[in-house]
Amino acid sequence: RLHHFSFCILHSAFFLSVMSPSRRFPSSVFLSLMMVVSMSFFGGSPQLTKAQSDNAGSSASACPPPLVKPVEPFDLASYLGEWYVQAQAPNSYQPVNTLYCVKATYSLEEGATTPQRIRVNNQARTGSVTGPSRGGLPGNNDAFLQAVVRGNNKGELAVGPRFLPDFLKGPYWIVHYDSDAGEAIITGGAPTQTGENGLCKGARGSFFNPNGNGEGLWVFTREAVPSEDRVSALTGKARELGLDTSVLVRVPQDGCGTFETD
């Protein structure tokens, strides 16, 4: 049940993390609390039935794909820094009209902690590459989201608002990482739904499962504006892992300029 509650809280909190903090914070926090209260009233199981996960009759027998798992070994220190999203699946907290100039910056929290904690600063624009910015709280030290290292020497993290206890944070799997090439593929856990050509995708969210099941697929590069051939090759790697790349939306990065909080 606590795992079920986490999806509700993360859905609201991730939505909050990419909105204007000065104008949206109070109402979003209220929404988070109301969702927790409503879920405690309605109850429900954290396990999806086969009918729910198949979503309109798709067979999930081959999903999640065996190759989609956190990479091992994993060098966290080399992974930190700034990443540009070249393509991603729209999800319950990142609708299509917000997928411009999306980038994420990761840095270690100060002080030795176990497990290790990472400051997460997400930024994007709405409507166009010159549209209003979302996320990116002033002063990276105050980043709203935090990642917690789950795996020992593997690319398994959990991400959520820093005020949440660790067990309520959502899965963040680095399923492909090449530090020399400056590229990575991220999923929101194990995708359970069969998609195009028998490949796997995360289930979309619903009222009782707001964050979906394995929802989320991102293609990262260190380079802001790589060649189309390079992005296509990286997308091909995602398909080789068994991921349905038909869900991806290309994220424009050319002409983005700097964010107000950079």
PDB file of C-alpha atoms in Angstrom:
ATOM      1  CA  ARG A   1       0.000   0.000   0.000  1.00  0.00           C
ATOM      2  CA  LEU A   2       2.837   2.412   0.730  1.00  0.00           C
ATOM      3  CA  HIS A   3       4.256   1.676  -2.707  1.00  0.00           C
ATOM      4  CA  HIS A   4       0.837   2.523  -4.156  1.00  0.00           C
ATOM      5  CA  PHE A   5       0.757   5.802  -2.216  1.00  0.00           C
ATOM      6  CA  SER A   6       4.187   6.700  -3.599  1.00  0.00           C
ATOM      7  CA  PHE A   7       2.876   6.816  -7.159  1.00  0.00           C
ATOM      8  CA  CYS A   8       0.227   9.330  -6.112  1.00  0.00           C
ATOM      9  CA  ILE A   9       2.660  11.576  -4.278  1.00  0.00           C
ATOM     10  CA  LEU A  10       5.314  11.387  -6.993  1.00  0.00           C
ATOM     11  CA  HIS A  11       2.818  12.267  -9.709  1.00  0.00           C
ATOM     12  CA  SER A  12       1.890  15.515  -7.974  1.00  0.00           C
ATOM     13  CA  ALA A  13       5.405  16.300  -6.844  1.00  0.00           C
ATOM     14  CA  PHE A  14       7.039  15.758 -10.232  1.00  0.00           C
ATOM     15  CA  PHE A  15       4.387  17.981 -11.780  1.00  0.00           C
ATOM     16  CA  LEU A  16       5.243  20.587  -9.171  1.00  0.00           C
ATOM     17  CA  SER A  17       8.973  20.274  -9.817  1.00  0.00           C
ATOM     18  CA  VAL A  18       8.692  21.605 -13.357  1.00  0.00           C
ATOM     19  CA  MET A  19       6.246  24.399 -12.629  1.00  0.00           C
ATOM     20  CA  SER A  20       7.001  27.904 -11.408  1.00  0.00           C
ATOM     21  CA  PRO A  21       7.917  27.398  -7.748  1.00  0.00           C
ATOM     22  CA  SER A  22       6.751  30.833  -6.685  1.00  0.00           C
ATOM     23  CA  ARG A  23       3.216  30.475  -8.058  1.00  0.00           C
ATOM     24  CA  ARG A  24       2.368  26.779  -7.950  1.00  0.00           C
ATOM     25  CA  PHE A  25       3.933  25.332  -4.819  1.00  0.00           C
ATOM     26  CA  PRO A  26       1.086  25.728  -2.306  1.00  0.00           C
ATOM     27  CA  SER A  27      -1.656  24.347  -4.531  1.00  0.00           C
ATOM     28  CA  SER A  28       0.505  21.436  -5.699  1.00  0.00           C
ATOM     29  CA  VAL A  29       1.423  20.421  -2.187  1.00  0.00           C
ATOM     30  CA  PHE A  30      -2.275  20.558  -1.310  1.00  0.00           C
ATOM     31  CA  LEU A  31      -3.002  18.328  -4.308  1.00  0.00           C
ATOM     32  CA  SER A  32      -0.384  15.825  -3.148  1.00  0.00           C
ATOM     33  CA  LEU A  33      -1.923  15.631   0.299  1.00  0.00           C
ATOM     34  CA  MET A  34      -5.432  15.287  -1.091  1.00  0.00           C
ATOM     35  CA  MET A  35      -4.353  12.412  -3.339  1.00  0.00           C
ATOM     36  CA  VAL A  36      -2.820  10.567  -0.380  1.00  0.00           C
ATOM     37  CA  VAL A  37      -5.999  11.050   1.645  1.00  0.00           C
ATOM     38  CA  SER A  38      -8.199   9.897  -1.230  1.00  0.00           C
ATOM     39  CA  MET A  39      -6.087   6.798  -1.813  1.00  0.00           C
ATOM     40  CA  SER A  40      -6.219   5.871   1.859  1.00  0.00           C
ATOM     41  CA  PHE A  41     -10.013   6.100   1.598  1.00  0.00           C
ATOM     42  CA  PHE A  42     -10.353   4.056  -1.578  1.00  0.00           C
ATOM     43  CA  GLY A  43      -7.618   1.591  -0.691  1.00  0.00           C
ATOM     44  CA  GLY A  44      -6.323  -0.609  -3.491  1.00  0.00           C
ATOM     45  CA  SER A  45      -3.440  -2.926  -4.121  1.00  0.00           C
ATOM     46  CA  PRO A  46       0.043  -1.942  -5.338  1.00  0.00           C
ATOM     47  CA  GLN A  47      -0.025  -4.893  -7.718  1.00  0.00           C
ATOM     48  CA  LEU A  48      -1.716  -4.362 -11.086  1.00  0.00           C
ATOM     49  CA  THR A  49      -3.885  -7.141 -12.429  1.00  0.00           C
ATOM     50  CA  LYS A  50      -2.992  -8.605 -15.808  1.00  0.00           C
ATOM     51  CA  ALA A  51      -5.978  -6.867 -17.383  1.00  0.00           C
ATOM     52  CA  GLN A  52      -4.825  -3.510 -16.036  1.00  0.00           C
ATOM     53  CA  SER A  53      -1.201  -3.892 -17.071  1.00  0.00           C
ATOM     54  CA  ASP A  54      -2.089  -5.265 -20.509  1.00  0.00           C
ATOM     55  CA  ASN A  55      -4.207  -2.144 -21.072  1.00  0.00           C
ATOM     56  CA  ALA A  56      -6.888  -3.079 -23.605  1.00  0.00           C
ATOM     57  CA  GLY A  57      -5.834  -6.649 -24.164  1.00  0.00           C
ATOM     58  CA  SER A  58      -2.145  -6.389 -25.091  1.00  0.00           C
ATOM     59  CA  SER A  59      -0.166  -9.404 -23.987  1.00  0.00           C
ATOM     60  CA  ALA A  60       2.552  -8.555 -21.473  1.00  0.00           C
ATOM     61  CA  SER A  61       4.150 -12.004 -21.555  1.00  0.00           C
ATOM     62  CA  ALA A  62       7.422 -10.676 -23.035  1.00  0.00           C
ATOM     63  CA  CYS A  63       7.535  -7.573 -20.874  1.00  0.00           C
ATOM     64  CA  PRO A  64       9.547  -6.334 -19.175  1.00  0.00           C
ATOM     65  CA  PRO A  65      12.376  -7.239 -21.572  1.00  0.00           C
ATOM     66  CA  PRO A  66      15.291  -9.064 -19.922  1.00  0.00           C
ATOM     67  CA  LEU A  67      17.862  -6.566 -21.241  1.00  0.00           C
ATOM     68  CA  VAL A  68      16.137  -3.606 -19.595  1.00  0.00           C
ATOM     69  CA  LYS A  69      17.859  -3.468 -16.234  1.00  0.00           C
ATOM     70  CA  PRO A  70      20.213  -1.065 -14.453  1.00  0.00           C
ATOM     71  CA  VAL A  71      23.683  -1.132 -15.989  1.00  0.00           C
ATOM     72  CA  GLU A  72      26.516  -2.823 -14.102  1.00  0.00           C
ATOM     73  CA  PRO A  73      29.165  -1.764 -13.288  1.00  0.00           C
ATOM     74  CA  PHE A  74      28.207   1.888 -12.997  1.00  0.00           C
ATOM     75  CA  ASP A  75      30.438   4.910 -12.367  1.00  0.00           C
ATOM     76  CA  LEU A  76      28.248   7.428 -10.593  1.00  0.00           C
ATOM     77  CA  ALA A  77      30.922  10.140 -10.494  1.00  0.00           C
ATOM     78  CA  SER A  78      31.218  10.176 -14.282  1.00  0.00           C
ATOM     79  CA  TYR A  79      27.447  10.245 -14.690  1.00  0.00           C
ATOM     80  CA  LEU A  80      26.955  13.430 -12.688  1.00  0.00           C
ATOM     81  CA  GLY A  81      26.675  16.765 -14.458  1.00  0.00           C
ATOM     82  CA  GLU A  82      24.478  18.159 -17.197  1.00  0.00           C
ATOM     83  CA  TRP A  83      22.466  16.044 -19.627  1.00  0.00           C
ATOM     84  CA  TYR A  84      20.300  17.107 -22.566  1.00  0.00           C
ATOM     85  CA  VAL A  85      17.173  15.134 -23.393  1.00  0.00           C
ATOM     86  CA  GLN A  86      17.059  14.398 -27.122  1.00  0.00           C
ATOM     87  CA  ALA A  87      13.903  12.289 -27.114  1.00  0.00           C
ATOM     88  CA  GLN A  88      11.499  11.071 -24.484  1.00  0.00           C
ATOM     89  CA  ALA A  89       8.086   9.577 -23.903  1.00  0.00           C
ATOM     90  CA  PRO A  90       5.500  12.099 -22.741  1.00  0.00           C
ATOM     91  CA  ASN A  91       4.248  11.094 -19.314  1.00  0.00           C
ATOM     92  CA  SER A  92       1.872  12.159 -16.592  1.00  0.00           C
ATOM     93  CA  TYR A  93       4.180  14.921 -15.362  1.00  0.00           C
ATOM     94  CA  GLN A  94       5.785  15.935 -18.693  1.00  0.00           C
ATOM     95  CA  PRO A  95       3.075  16.499 -21.367  1.00  0.00           C
ATOM     96  CA  VAL A  96       4.046  17.043 -24.995  1.00  0.00           C
ATOM     97  CA  ASN A  97       3.805  20.849 -24.929  1.00  0.00           C
ATOM     98  CA  THR A  98       6.518  20.991 -22.247  1.00  0.00           C
ATOM     99  CA  LEU A  99       9.099  18.969 -24.162  1.00  0.00           C
ATOM    100  CA  TYR A 100      11.342  21.771 -25.359  1.00  0.00           C
ATOM    101  CA  CYS A 101      14.927  22.341 -24.224  1.00  0.00           C
ATOM    102  CA  VAL A 102      14.602  19.627 -21.579  1.00  0.00           C
ATOM    103  CA  LYS A 103      17.740  19.104 -19.548  1.00  0.00           C
ATOM    104  CA  ALA A 104      18.706  17.616 -16.205  1.00  0.00           C
ATOM    105  CA  THR A 105      21.639  18.438 -13.955  1.00  0.00           C
ATOM    106  CA  TYR A 106      22.863  16.035 -11.281  1.00  0.00           C
ATOM    107  CA  SER A 107      25.298  16.806  -8.458  1.00  0.00           C
ATOM    108  CA  LEU A 108      26.203  15.096  -5.208  1.00  0.00           C
ATOM    109  CA  GLU A 109      24.641  16.396  -2.041  1.00  0.00           C
ATOM    110  CA  GLU A 110      27.158  17.888   0.344  1.00  0.00           C
ATOM    111  CA  GLY A 111      28.370  15.676   3.170  1.00  0.00           C
ATOM    112  CA  ALA A 112      28.950  11.935   3.259  1.00  0.00           C
ATOM    113  CA  THR A 113      25.679  10.034   3.411  1.00  0.00           C
ATOM    114  CA  THR A 114      24.594   6.437   3.100  1.00  0.00           C
ATOM    115  CA  PRO A 115      22.936   5.873   0.732  1.00  0.00           C
ATOM    116  CA  GLN A 116      24.438   8.526  -1.521  1.00  0.00           C
ATOM    117  CA  ARG A 117      22.117  11.385  -2.421  1.00  0.00           C
ATOM    118  CA  ILE A 118      22.060  13.419  -5.605  1.00  0.00           C
ATOM    119  CA  ARG A 119      20.638  16.867  -6.208  1.00  0.00           C
ATOM    120  CA  VAL A 120      18.381  16.861  -9.293  1.00  0.00           C
ATOM    121  CA  ASN A 121      17.679  20.082 -11.176  1.00  0.00           C
ATOM    122  CA  ASN A 122      15.292  19.686 -14.139  1.00  0.00           C
ATOM    123  CA  GLN A 123      14.610  22.451 -16.642  1.00  0.00           C
ATOM    124  CA  ALA A 124      12.487  22.803 -19.779  1.00  0.00           C
ATOM    125  CA  ARG A 125      10.463  25.254 -21.843  1.00  0.00           C
ATOM    126  CA  THR A 126       6.785  25.240 -22.728  1.00  0.00           C
ATOM    127  CA  GLY A 127       5.415  25.662 -26.233  1.00  0.00           C
ATOM    128  CA  SER A 128       8.665  26.387 -28.074  1.00  0.00           C
ATOM    129  CA  VAL A 129      12.418  26.751 -27.592  1.00  0.00           C
ATOM    130  CA  THR A 130      11.823  30.376 -26.619  1.00  0.00           C
ATOM    131  CA  GLY A 131       8.801  29.677 -24.427  1.00  0.00           C
ATOM    132  CA  PRO A 132       8.538  30.201 -20.675  1.00  0.00           C
ATOM    133  CA  SER A 133      10.879  28.110 -18.584  1.00  0.00           C
ATOM    134  CA  ARG A 134       9.775  25.380 -16.194  1.00  0.00           C
ATOM    135  CA  GLY A 135      11.686  24.045 -13.216  1.00  0.00           C
ATOM    136  CA  GLY A 136      15.212  25.066 -12.316  1.00  0.00           C
ATOM    137  CA  LEU A 137      14.857  26.540  -8.860  1.00  0.00           C
ATOM    138  CA  PRO A 138      17.153  29.513  -8.161  1.00  0.00           C
ATOM    139  CA  GLY A 139      20.380  28.254  -6.686  1.00  0.00           C
ATOM    140  CA  ASN A 140      21.060  24.650  -7.565  1.00  0.00           C
ATOM    141  CA  ASN A 141      21.580  23.874  -3.877  1.00  0.00           C
ATOM    142  CA  ASP A 142      17.832  24.269  -3.440  1.00  0.00           C
ATOM    143  CA  ALA A 143      16.836  21.810  -6.169  1.00  0.00           C
ATOM    144  CA  PHE A 144      13.441  20.387  -5.294  1.00  0.00           C
ATOM    145  CA  LEU A 145      14.108  16.822  -6.456  1.00  0.00           C
ATOM    146  CA  GLN A 146      16.577  14.379  -4.978  1.00  0.00           C
ATOM    147  CA  ALA A 147      17.879  11.030  -6.189  1.00  0.00           C
ATOM    148  CA  VAL A 148      18.931   8.225  -3.887  1.00  0.00           C
ATOM    149  CA  VAL A 149      21.384   5.549  -5.052  1.00  0.00           C
ATOM    150  CA  ARG A 150      19.651   2.187  -4.781  1.00  0.00           C
ATOM    151  CA  GLY A 151      22.059  -0.250  -6.348  1.00  0.00           C
ATOM    152  CA  ASN A 152      25.587  -1.170  -5.339  1.00  0.00           C
ATOM    153  CA  ASN A 153      27.773  -0.231  -8.326  1.00  0.00           C
ATOM    154  CA  LYS A 154      24.823  -0.254 -10.723  1.00  0.00           C
ATOM    155  CA  GLY A 155      22.685   2.400 -12.372  1.00  0.00           C
ATOM    156  CA  GLU A 156      19.669   2.094 -10.120  1.00  0.00           C
ATOM    157  CA  LEU A 157      18.377   5.209  -8.407  1.00  0.00           C
ATOM    158  CA  ALA A 158      15.110   6.461  -6.950  1.00  0.00           C
ATOM    159  CA  VAL A 159      13.936  10.032  -7.538  1.00  0.00           C
ATOM    160  CA  GLY A 160      11.375  12.205  -5.810  1.00  0.00           C
ATOM    161  CA  PRO A 161      10.854  15.419  -3.871  1.00  0.00           C
ATOM    162  CA  ARG A 162      13.481  15.753  -1.186  1.00  0.00           C
ATOM    163  CA  PHE A 163      10.869  15.956   1.562  1.00  0.00           C
ATOM    164  CA  LEU A 164       9.654  12.411   0.795  1.00  0.00           C
ATOM    165  CA  PRO A 165      11.137   9.437   2.655  1.00  0.00           C
ATOM    166  CA  ASP A 166      13.345   7.302   0.451  1.00  0.00           C
ATOM    167  CA  PHE A 167      10.917   4.387   0.158  1.00  0.00           C
ATOM    168  CA  LEU A 168       8.363   6.659  -1.511  1.00  0.00           C
ATOM    169  CA  LYS A 169      10.697   7.828  -4.283  1.00  0.00           C
ATOM    170  CA  GLY A 170      10.162   6.444  -7.788  1.00  0.00           C
ATOM    171  CA  PRO A 171      12.467   4.169  -9.829  1.00  0.00           C
ATOM    172  CA  TYR A 172      15.053   5.689 -12.185  1.00  0.00           C
ATOM    173  CA  TRP A 173      16.998   3.076 -14.137  1.00  0.00           C
ATOM    174  CA  ILE A 174      20.017   3.856 -16.292  1.00  0.00           C
ATOM    175  CA  VAL A 175      19.728   0.978 -18.764  1.00  0.00           C
ATOM    176  CA  HIS A 176      22.433   2.176 -21.176  1.00  0.00           C
ATOM    177  CA  TYR A 177      25.392   4.406 -20.375  1.00  0.00           C
ATOM    178  CA  ASP A 178      28.514   5.221 -22.374  1.00  0.00           C
ATOM    179  CA  SER A 179      30.628   7.815 -20.584  1.00  0.00           C
ATOM    180  CA  ASP A 180      33.075   8.179 -23.486  1.00  0.00           C
ATOM    181  CA  ALA A 181      30.304   8.759 -26.030  1.00  0.00           C
ATOM    182  CA  GLY A 182      28.359  10.924 -23.586  1.00  0.00           C
ATOM    183  CA  GLU A 183      25.043   9.115 -23.917  1.00  0.00           C
ATOM    184  CA  ALA A 184      22.503   7.349 -21.741  1.00  0.00           C
ATOM    185  CA  ILE A 185      19.058   5.751 -21.879  1.00  0.00           C
ATOM    186  CA  ILE A 186      16.796   6.016 -18.839  1.00  0.00           C
ATOM    187  CA  THR A 187      13.577   4.226 -17.913  1.00  0.00           C
ATOM    188  CA  GLY A 188      11.209   4.725 -15.016  1.00  0.00           C
ATOM    189  CA  GLY A 189      11.718   1.131 -13.939  1.00  0.00           C
ATOM    190  CA  ALA A 190      10.710  -2.014 -15.795  1.00  0.00           C
ATOM    191  CA  PRO A 191       8.226  -1.365 -18.654  1.00  0.00           C
ATOM    192  CA  THR A 192       5.374  -3.855 -18.399  1.00  0.00           C
ATOM    193  CA  GLN A 193       3.133  -3.141 -21.371  1.00  0.00           C
ATOM    194  CA  THR A 194       3.541  -4.617 -24.850  1.00  0.00           C
ATOM    195  CA  GLY A 195       3.710  -1.933 -27.501  1.00  0.00           C
ATOM    196  CA  GLU A 196       4.570  -1.663 -31.175  1.00  0.00           C
ATOM    197  CA  ASN A 197       6.170  -4.722 -32.823  1.00  0.00           C
ATOM    198  CA  GLY A 198       6.118  -6.631 -29.543  1.00  0.00           C
ATOM    199  CA  LEU A 199       8.498  -4.182 -27.858  1.00  0.00           C
ATOM    200  CA  CYS A 200       7.873  -2.931 -24.332  1.00  0.00           C
ATOM    201  CA  LYS A 201       6.678   0.388 -22.964  1.00  0.00           C
ATOM    202  CA  GLY A 202       5.612   1.727 -19.621  1.00  0.00           C
ATOM    203  CA  ALA A 203       1.920   1.774 -18.780  1.00  0.00           C
ATOM    204  CA  ARG A 204       0.404   5.236 -18.750  1.00  0.00           C
ATOM    205  CA  GLY A 205      -0.866   6.606 -15.487  1.00  0.00           C
ATOM    206  CA  SER A 206      -4.432   6.576 -14.240  1.00  0.00           C
ATOM    207  CA  PHE A 207      -6.243   7.907 -11.191  1.00  0.00           C
ATOM    208  CA  PHE A 208      -5.351   4.805  -9.186  1.00  0.00           C
ATOM    209  CA  ASN A 209      -1.883   4.468 -10.698  1.00  0.00           C
ATOM    210  CA  PRO A 210      -0.875   8.078 -11.521  1.00  0.00           C
ATOM    211  CA  ASN A 211       2.766   7.422 -12.298  1.00  0.00           C
ATOM    212  CA  GLY A 212       2.117   4.403 -14.453  1.00  0.00           C
ATOM    213  CA  ASN A 213       4.067   1.168 -14.347  1.00  0.00           C
ATOM    214  CA  GLY A 214       7.564   1.608 -15.709  1.00  0.00           C
ATOM    215  CA  GLU A 215       6.356   4.923 -17.153  1.00  0.00           C
ATOM    216  CA  GLY A 216       9.111   7.029 -18.623  1.00  0.00           C
ATOM    217  CA  LEU A 217      11.741   6.678 -21.344  1.00  0.00           C
ATOM    218  CA  TRP A 218      14.470   9.247 -21.940  1.00  0.00           C
ATOM    219  CA  VAL A 219      17.376   9.496 -24.386  1.00  0.00           C
ATOM    220  CA  PHE A 220      20.231  11.620 -22.968  1.00  0.00           C
ATOM    221  CA  THR A 221      23.354  13.124 -24.506  1.00  0.00           C
ATOM    222  CA  ARG A 222      26.032  15.397 -23.101  1.00  0.00           C
ATOM    223  CA  GLU A 223      25.996  17.368 -26.333  1.00  0.00           C
ATOM    224  CA  ALA A 224      23.137  19.844 -26.560  1.00  0.00           C
ATOM    225  CA  VAL A 225      22.628  19.559 -30.328  1.00  0.00           C
ATOM    226  CA  PRO A 226      24.027  16.262 -31.634  1.00  0.00           C
ATOM    227  CA  SER A 227      23.577  15.084 -35.207  1.00  0.00           C
ATOM    228  CA  GLU A 228      20.355  13.384 -36.212  1.00  0.00           C
ATOM    229  CA  ASP A 229      22.366  10.288 -37.116  1.00  0.00           C
ATOM    230  CA  ARG A 230      23.656  10.083 -33.578  1.00  0.00           C
ATOM    231  CA  VAL A 231      20.202  10.446 -32.054  1.00  0.00           C
ATOM    232  CA  SER A 232      18.870   7.797 -34.441  1.00  0.00           C
ATOM    233  CA  ALA A 233      21.675   5.431 -33.459  1.00  0.00           C
ATOM    234  CA  LEU A 234      20.949   5.939 -29.772  1.00  0.00           C
ATOM    235  CA  THR A 235      17.255   5.360 -30.364  1.00  0.00           C
ATOM    236  CA  GLY A 236      18.231   2.165 -32.166  1.00  0.00           C
ATOM    237  CA  LYS A 237      20.078   1.020 -29.055  1.00  0.00           C
ATOM    238  CA  ALA A 238      16.884   1.482 -27.064  1.00  0.00           C
ATOM    239  CA  ARG A 239      15.056  -0.775 -29.532  1.00  0.00           C
ATOM    240  CA  GLU A 240      17.798  -3.373 -29.221  1.00  0.00           C
ATOM    241  CA  LEU A 241      17.145  -3.449 -25.483  1.00  0.00           C
ATOM    242  CA  GLY A 242      13.509  -4.282 -26.220  1.00  0.00           C
ATOM    243  CA  LEU A 243      12.046  -0.809 -25.678  1.00  0.00           C
ATOM    244  CA  ASP A 244       9.207   0.516 -27.821  1.00  0.00           C
ATOM    245  CA  THR A 245      10.678   3.716 -29.267  1.00  0.00           C
ATOM    246  CA  SER A 246       7.454   4.648 -31.080  1.00  0.00           C
ATOM    247  CA  VAL A 247       6.470   6.423 -27.847  1.00  0.00           C
ATOM    248  CA  LEU A 248       9.395   8.853 -28.126  1.00  0.00           C
ATOM    249  CA  VAL A 249       8.939  12.512 -28.990  1.00  0.00           C
ATOM    250  CA  ARG A 250      11.939  14.386 -30.370  1.00  0.00           C
ATOM    251  CA  VAL A 251      12.938  17.201 -27.999  1.00  0.00           C
ATOM    252  CA  PRO A 252      14.155  20.398 -29.749  1.00  0.00           C
ATOM    253  CA  GLN A 253      17.407  21.729 -28.284  1.00  0.00           C
ATOM    254  CA  ASP A 254      18.655  24.083 -31.002  1.00  0.00           C
ATOM    255  CA  GLY A 255      18.024  27.745 -30.181  1.00  0.00           C
ATOM    256  CA  CYS A 256      17.185  27.182 -26.519  1.00  0.00           C
ATOM    257  CA  GLY A 257      19.631  29.713 -25.087  1.00  0.00           C
ATOM    258  CA  THR A 258      20.171  29.855 -21.343  1.00  0.00           C
ATOM    259  CA  PHE A 259      17.591  29.510 -18.613  1.00  0.00           C
ATOM    260  CA  GLU A 260      16.899  32.344 -16.217  1.00  0.00           C
ATOM    261  CA  THR A 261      18.201  30.222 -13.338  1.00  0.00           C
ATOM    262  CA  ASP A 262      21.437  29.063 -15.019  1.00  0.00           C
TER     263      ASP A 262
END
